[in-house]
Amino acid sequence: MTSAFIIQVQPELQPNPNEETAALLRVLIYKIDNTTFGDDVPPVPQWTGPPHAIVRVQAILYASLAASLFSAFLAMLGKQWLNRYASIDMRGSAIERSQNRQRKLDGIVTWYFDHVIESLPLMLQFALLLLGCALSRYLWGVDMTVASVVLGITSCGLASYAFFIIAGAAFASCPYQTPGAKILRHILPLALSALHSASSHSYFINTINWWCKEIRGFRCSMEYVKMATTTTLVSPVVLSACVFVDAFLLARAMVRVFVVNALRARGWFRGVCGWDQQTASLDLQCISWMLQMSLDKSIHLLTLRLLATITTLADFNPTLISACFDILAGCVSIVGGRVAILQGSEELAVASALCFLRTLSYLTTMDPASSIFKDMHRRYAKTFPIETDFKGLPSYHNFCIIHNIFHPSLKRVEGWRQARIDRRPKIQWGDYKPSSTEHVTLVQLARSEYQRKRCQKVPRWMLRIGHHILSQDPLPSAAVVADWLSIIAMDLGCTISGTTALDEGCVHI
Amino acid sequence: MAKRLYSRKEEPPSGQEDYRTRFYERYRHEAEEYDREFIKRYDEDLSTTLIFVCFASPMPTMC
């Protein structure tokens, strides 16, 4: 379509030979018979370059053509990429092949492959818009009526597209979803918050507000006239100064945003560069993907048991934690403040509670300020209210520990005294004997809980676990005992050297 | 606790390697299914784009 139109308009960029021939013929006839055209000699037209309007139309048309060809080119490449993703390397064992596939899938997520493919039609739509613009501009010079029809339909299409974008961005359930709506949904909250902060910090708006208040206050008094005169005298100077300050602030904010984004891009790029080297965490990536994608309980159980046997949980994707929590929440039901495990998912509940606790303890150690942790906090509090009773469950202690992490005891001021209100059910330790991996998890948790509450005490329930473990008859290994002793020492306010390796840390009193 | 749970199953697992092999077997099945759908979805998207371009661009020969 575009190129058809281009061919139509193209001759107007060059001198028209027919016009010249006609003019020369006219001159010839004039020479033969002077009476045909009156007295004046018919002029021979001089070519002075193509008209400006036509040049503009042609430029827009070529842009449209280039955009549509470029999107076709990208679509072709995209098909090739998809084929490459689908092809399976025939070498290696089943495990290696699966890990290879997971690596490719992670690459797709890291490099935003789906976003790129989904935004391809955007370019095509843009090309269509350019075509509409060029067509209406060209026809405007030819005939107004035809041009207005084309212009009307183009603007109708544009308006409906804008409607689709806005409706898709505003309502997630709207079926008219476009890539533009996705982008808008991401950008709009940022833009609104930026606008809000800008308007509250803007000297221009503040000054105008102040004047409005002043004038309203003085309106009824005699001083209003005086005020009005001074305002008109002062206003241009003050206003321009305000605009100046605002411009400076805006520029500073923009530079800051740019720097922040550049740093983020650098971090992303570093992550991408380091991605191919790390194969140790591929198992964890596979597990994480499996937990999120599958709905089969037997697969969940198998995956969680594999996760429980992995000893080093370094560098895992934080979404693993929420996947574990989803499974945990899926196999319990809360009736009247008591937790009951659904029929047939007892094993799953035990495995998911253990894995949730383990991954959580690693996350609190590695990244205590993680956004995932805050999100989990919100979701946990919604699913398990503070008074939830876990008595009689298969892995009662793990549930209780998780519950205590997400519901810390609150400090509240009641009247004149400050009291700690603890509505959590007390944990009955009984004959609790943690396994060796659970020992590591618990110590890590205690340490990170202590670090999270800077310069405060270790939570009491943590200390109670420590006391329980230290009071067992065959004591656990020496490293575990040393860890718990050092945590108790930290609570007592001693300085400990070498906090990175707790089991080797020595206490100075 | 873990030991008691395992004993209920017919096939006693011999540790991490056993879990790992079984896990990756299931993983391959799931991955194949997922990938088939994933590729089909994007492939159709790209085909639509290509068809549209083919329809929109080389019309000139007809005029």
CSV table of N, CA, C and O in Angstrom, one decimal, chain A residues 262-305:
chain,number,residue,atom,x,y,z
A,262,ALA,N,21.1,4.6,34.7
A,262,ALA,CA,22.3,4.1,34.2
A,262,ALA,C,23.0,3.1,35.1
A,262,ALA,O,23.5,2.0,34.6
A,263,LEU,N,22.9,3.3,36.4
A,263,LEU,CA,23.4,2.4,37.4
A,263,LEU,C,22.7,1.1,37.3
A,263,LEU,O,23.3,0.0,37.3
A,264,ARG,N,21.4,1.2,37.2
A,264,ARG,CA,20.5,0.0,37.1
A,264,ARG,C,20.9,-0.8,35.8
A,264,ARG,O,21.0,-2.1,35.9
A,265,ALA,N,21.1,-0.1,34.7
A,265,ALA,CA,21.4,-0.8,33.5
A,265,ALA,C,22.8,-1.5,33.6
A,265,ALA,O,23.0,-2.6,33.1
A,266,ARG,N,23.7,-0.8,34.3
A,266,ARG,CA,25.0,-1.4,34.5
A,266,ARG,C,24.9,-2.7,35.3
A,266,ARG,O,25.5,-3.7,35.0
A,267,GLY,N,24.1,-2.6,36.4
A,267,GLY,CA,23.9,-3.8,37.2
A,267,GLY,C,23.3,-4.9,36.4
A,267,GLY,O,23.7,-6.1,36.5
A,268,TRP,N,22.3,-4.6,35.6
A,268,TRP,CA,21.7,-5.6,34.7
A,268,TRP,C,22.7,-6.2,33.8
A,268,TRP,O,22.7,-7.4,33.6
A,269,PHE,N,23.5,-5.3,33.2
A,269,PHE,CA,24.5,-5.8,32.2
A,269,PHE,C,25.5,-6.7,32.9
A,269,PHE,O,25.9,-7.8,32.4
A,270,ARG,N,25.9,-6.4,34.1
A,270,ARG,CA,26.8,-7.2,34.9
A,270,ARG,C,26.2,-8.5,35.2
A,270,ARG,O,26.8,-9.6,35.0
A,271,GLY,N,24.9,-8.5,35.6
A,271,GLY,CA,24.2,-9.7,35.8
A,271,GLY,C,24.2,-10.6,34.6
A,271,GLY,O,24.4,-11.8,34.7
A,272,VAL,N,23.9,-10.0,33.4
A,272,VAL,CA,23.9,-10.8,32.2
A,272,VAL,C,25.2,-11.4,31.9
A,272,VAL,O,25.3,-12.5,31.5
A,273,CYS,N,26.3,-10.6,32.1
A,273,CYS,CA,27.6,-11.1,31.8
A,273,CYS,C,28.0,-12.2,32.7
A,273,CYS,O,28.6,-13.2,32.3
A,274,GLY,N,27.6,-12.1,34.0
A,274,GLY,CA,27.9,-13.2,34.9
A,274,GLY,C,27.0,-14.4,34.8
A,274,GLY,O,27.2,-15.4,35.4
A,275,TRP,N,25.9,-14.3,34.0
A,275,TRP,CA,24.9,-15.3,34.0
A,275,TRP,C,25.4,-16.6,33.4
A,275,TRP,O,25.2,-17.7,34.0
A,276,ASP,N,26.1,-16.6,32.3
A,276,ASP,CA,26.5,-17.8,31.7
A,276,ASP,C,27.5,-18.6,32.5
A,276,ASP,O,27.6,-19.9,32.4
A,277,GLN,N,28.2,-18.0,33.4
A,277,GLN,CA,29.2,-18.7,34.1
A,277,GLN,C,28.6,-19.6,35.2
A,277,GLN,O,29.1,-20.6,35.6
A,278,GLN,N,27.5,-19.1,35.8
A,278,GLN,CA,27.1,-19.8,37.0
A,278,GLN,C,26.2,-21.0,36.6
A,278,GLN,O,25.1,-20.9,36.2
A,279,THR,N,26.8,-22.2,36.9
A,279,THR,CA,26.0,-23.4,36.6
A,279,THR,C,25.5,-24.0,37.9
A,279,THR,O,24.6,-24.9,37.9
A,280,ALA,N,26.1,-23.6,39.0
A,280,ALA,CA,25.8,-24.2,40.3
A,280,ALA,C,24.3,-24.0,40.6
A,280,ALA,O,23.6,-24.8,41.2
A,281,SER,N,23.8,-22.8,40.2
A,281,SER,CA,22.4,-22.5,40.6
A,281,SER,C,21.4,-23.0,39.6
A,281,SER,O,20.2,-22.7,39.8
A,282,LEU,N,21.9,-23.7,38.6
A,282,LEU,CA,20.9,-24.1,37.5
A,282,LEU,C,19.9,-25.1,38.1
A,282,LEU,O,18.7,-25.1,37.8
A,283,ASP,N,20.3,-26.0,39.0
A,283,ASP,CA,19.4,-26.9,39.7
A,283,ASP,C,18.3,-26.1,40.3
A,283,ASP,O,17.1,-26.4,40.2
A,284,LEU,N,18.7,-25.0,41.0
A,284,LEU,CA,17.7,-24.3,41.8
A,284,LEU,C,16.8,-23.5,40.8
A,284,LEU,O,15.6,-23.4,41.1
A,285,GLN,N,17.3,-23.1,39.7
A,285,GLN,CA,16.5,-22.5,38.7
A,285,GLN,C,15.4,-23.4,38.1
A,285,GLN,O,14.3,-23.1,38.0
A,286,CYS,N,15.9,-24.7,37.9
A,286,CYS,CA,15.0,-25.7,37.4
A,286,CYS,C,13.9,-25.9,38.4
A,286,CYS,O,12.7,-26.0,38.1
A,287,ILE,N,14.3,-26.0,39.7
A,287,ILE,CA,13.3,-26.3,40.7
A,287,ILE,C,12.3,-25.2,40.8
A,287,ILE,O,11.1,-25.4,40.9
A,288,SER,N,12.8,-24.0,40.8
A,288,SER,CA,12.0,-22.8,40.9
A,288,SER,C,10.9,-22.8,39.8
A,288,SER,O,9.7,-22.6,40.0
A,289,TRP,N,11.4,-23.1,38.5
A,289,TRP,CA,10.5,-23.1,37.4
A,289,TRP,C,9.4,-24.1,37.5
A,289,TRP,O,8.3,-23.9,37.3
A,290,MET,N,9.9,-25.3,38.0
A,290,MET,CA,9.0,-26.4,38.1
A,290,MET,C,7.9,-26.1,39.1
A,290,MET,O,6.7,-26.4,38.9
A,291,LEU,N,8.3,-25.6,40.3
A,291,LEU,CA,7.3,-25.3,41.3
A,291,LEU,C,6.3,-24.3,40.8
A,291,LEU,O,5.1,-24.3,41.2
A,292,GLN,N,6.7,-23.3,40.0
A,292,GLN,CA,5.8,-22.3,39.6
A,292,GLN,C,4.9,-22.8,38.4
A,292,GLN,O,3.7,-22.4,38.3
A,293,MET,N,5.4,-23.7,37.6
A,293,MET,CA,4.6,-24.0,36.4
A,293,MET,C,3.7,-25.2,36.6
A,293,MET,O,2.6,-25.2,36.1
A,294,SER,N,4.1,-26.1,37.4
A,294,SER,CA,3.3,-27.4,37.6
A,294,SER,C,2.2,-27.2,38.6
A,294,SER,O,2.3,-26.4,39.5
A,295,LEU,N,1.2,-27.9,38.4
A,295,LEU,CA,0.0,-27.9,39.3
A,295,LEU,C,-0.1,-29.3,40.0
A,295,LEU,O,-1.0,-29.5,40.8
A,296,ASP,N,0.8,-30.2,39.6
A,296,ASP,CA,0.6,-31.6,40.0
A,296,ASP,C,1.3,-31.7,41.4
A,296,ASP,O,2.4,-31.3,41.6
A,297,LYS,N,0.5,-32.3,42.3
A,297,LYS,CA,1.0,-32.4,43.7
A,297,LYS,C,2.2,-33.4,43.8
A,297,LYS,O,3.1,-33.2,44.6
A,298,SER,N,2.2,-34.5,43.0
A,298,SER,CA,3.3,-35.4,43.1
A,298,SER,C,4.6,-34.8,42.6
A,298,SER,O,5.7,-35.0,43.2
A,299,ILE,N,4.5,-33.9,41.6
A,299,ILE,CA,5.7,-33.2,41.1
A,299,ILE,C,6.2,-32.2,42.1
A,299,ILE,O,7.4,-32.1,42.4
A,300,HIS,N,5.2,-31.6,42.8
A,300,HIS,CA,5.6,-30.6,43.8
A,300,HIS,C,6.4,-31.3,44.9
A,300,HIS,O,7.4,-30.9,45.4
A,301,LEU,N,5.9,-32.5,45.3
A,301,LEU,CA,6.5,-33.2,46.4
A,301,LEU,C,7.9,-33.6,46.0
A,301,LEU,O,8.8,-33.4,46.8
A,302,LEU,N,8.0,-34.2,44.8
A,302,LEU,CA,9.3,-34.6,44.4
A,302,LEU,C,10.3,-33.4,44.3
A,302,LEU,O,11.5,-33.5,44.8
A,303,THR,N,9.8,-32.3,43.8
A,303,THR,CA,10.7,-31.1,43.7
A,303,THR,C,11.1,-30.6,45.0
A,303,THR,O,12.3,-30.3,45.2
A,304,LEU,N,10.2,-30.6,46.0
A,304,LEU,CA,10.5,-30.0,47.3
A,304,LEU,C,11.5,-30.9,48.0
A,304,LEU,O,12.3,-30.5,48.7
A,305,ARG,N,11.3,-32.2,47.8
A,305,ARG,CA,12.3,-33.2,48.5
A,305,ARG,C,13.7,-33.0,47.9
A,305,ARG,O,14.7,-33.1,48.6
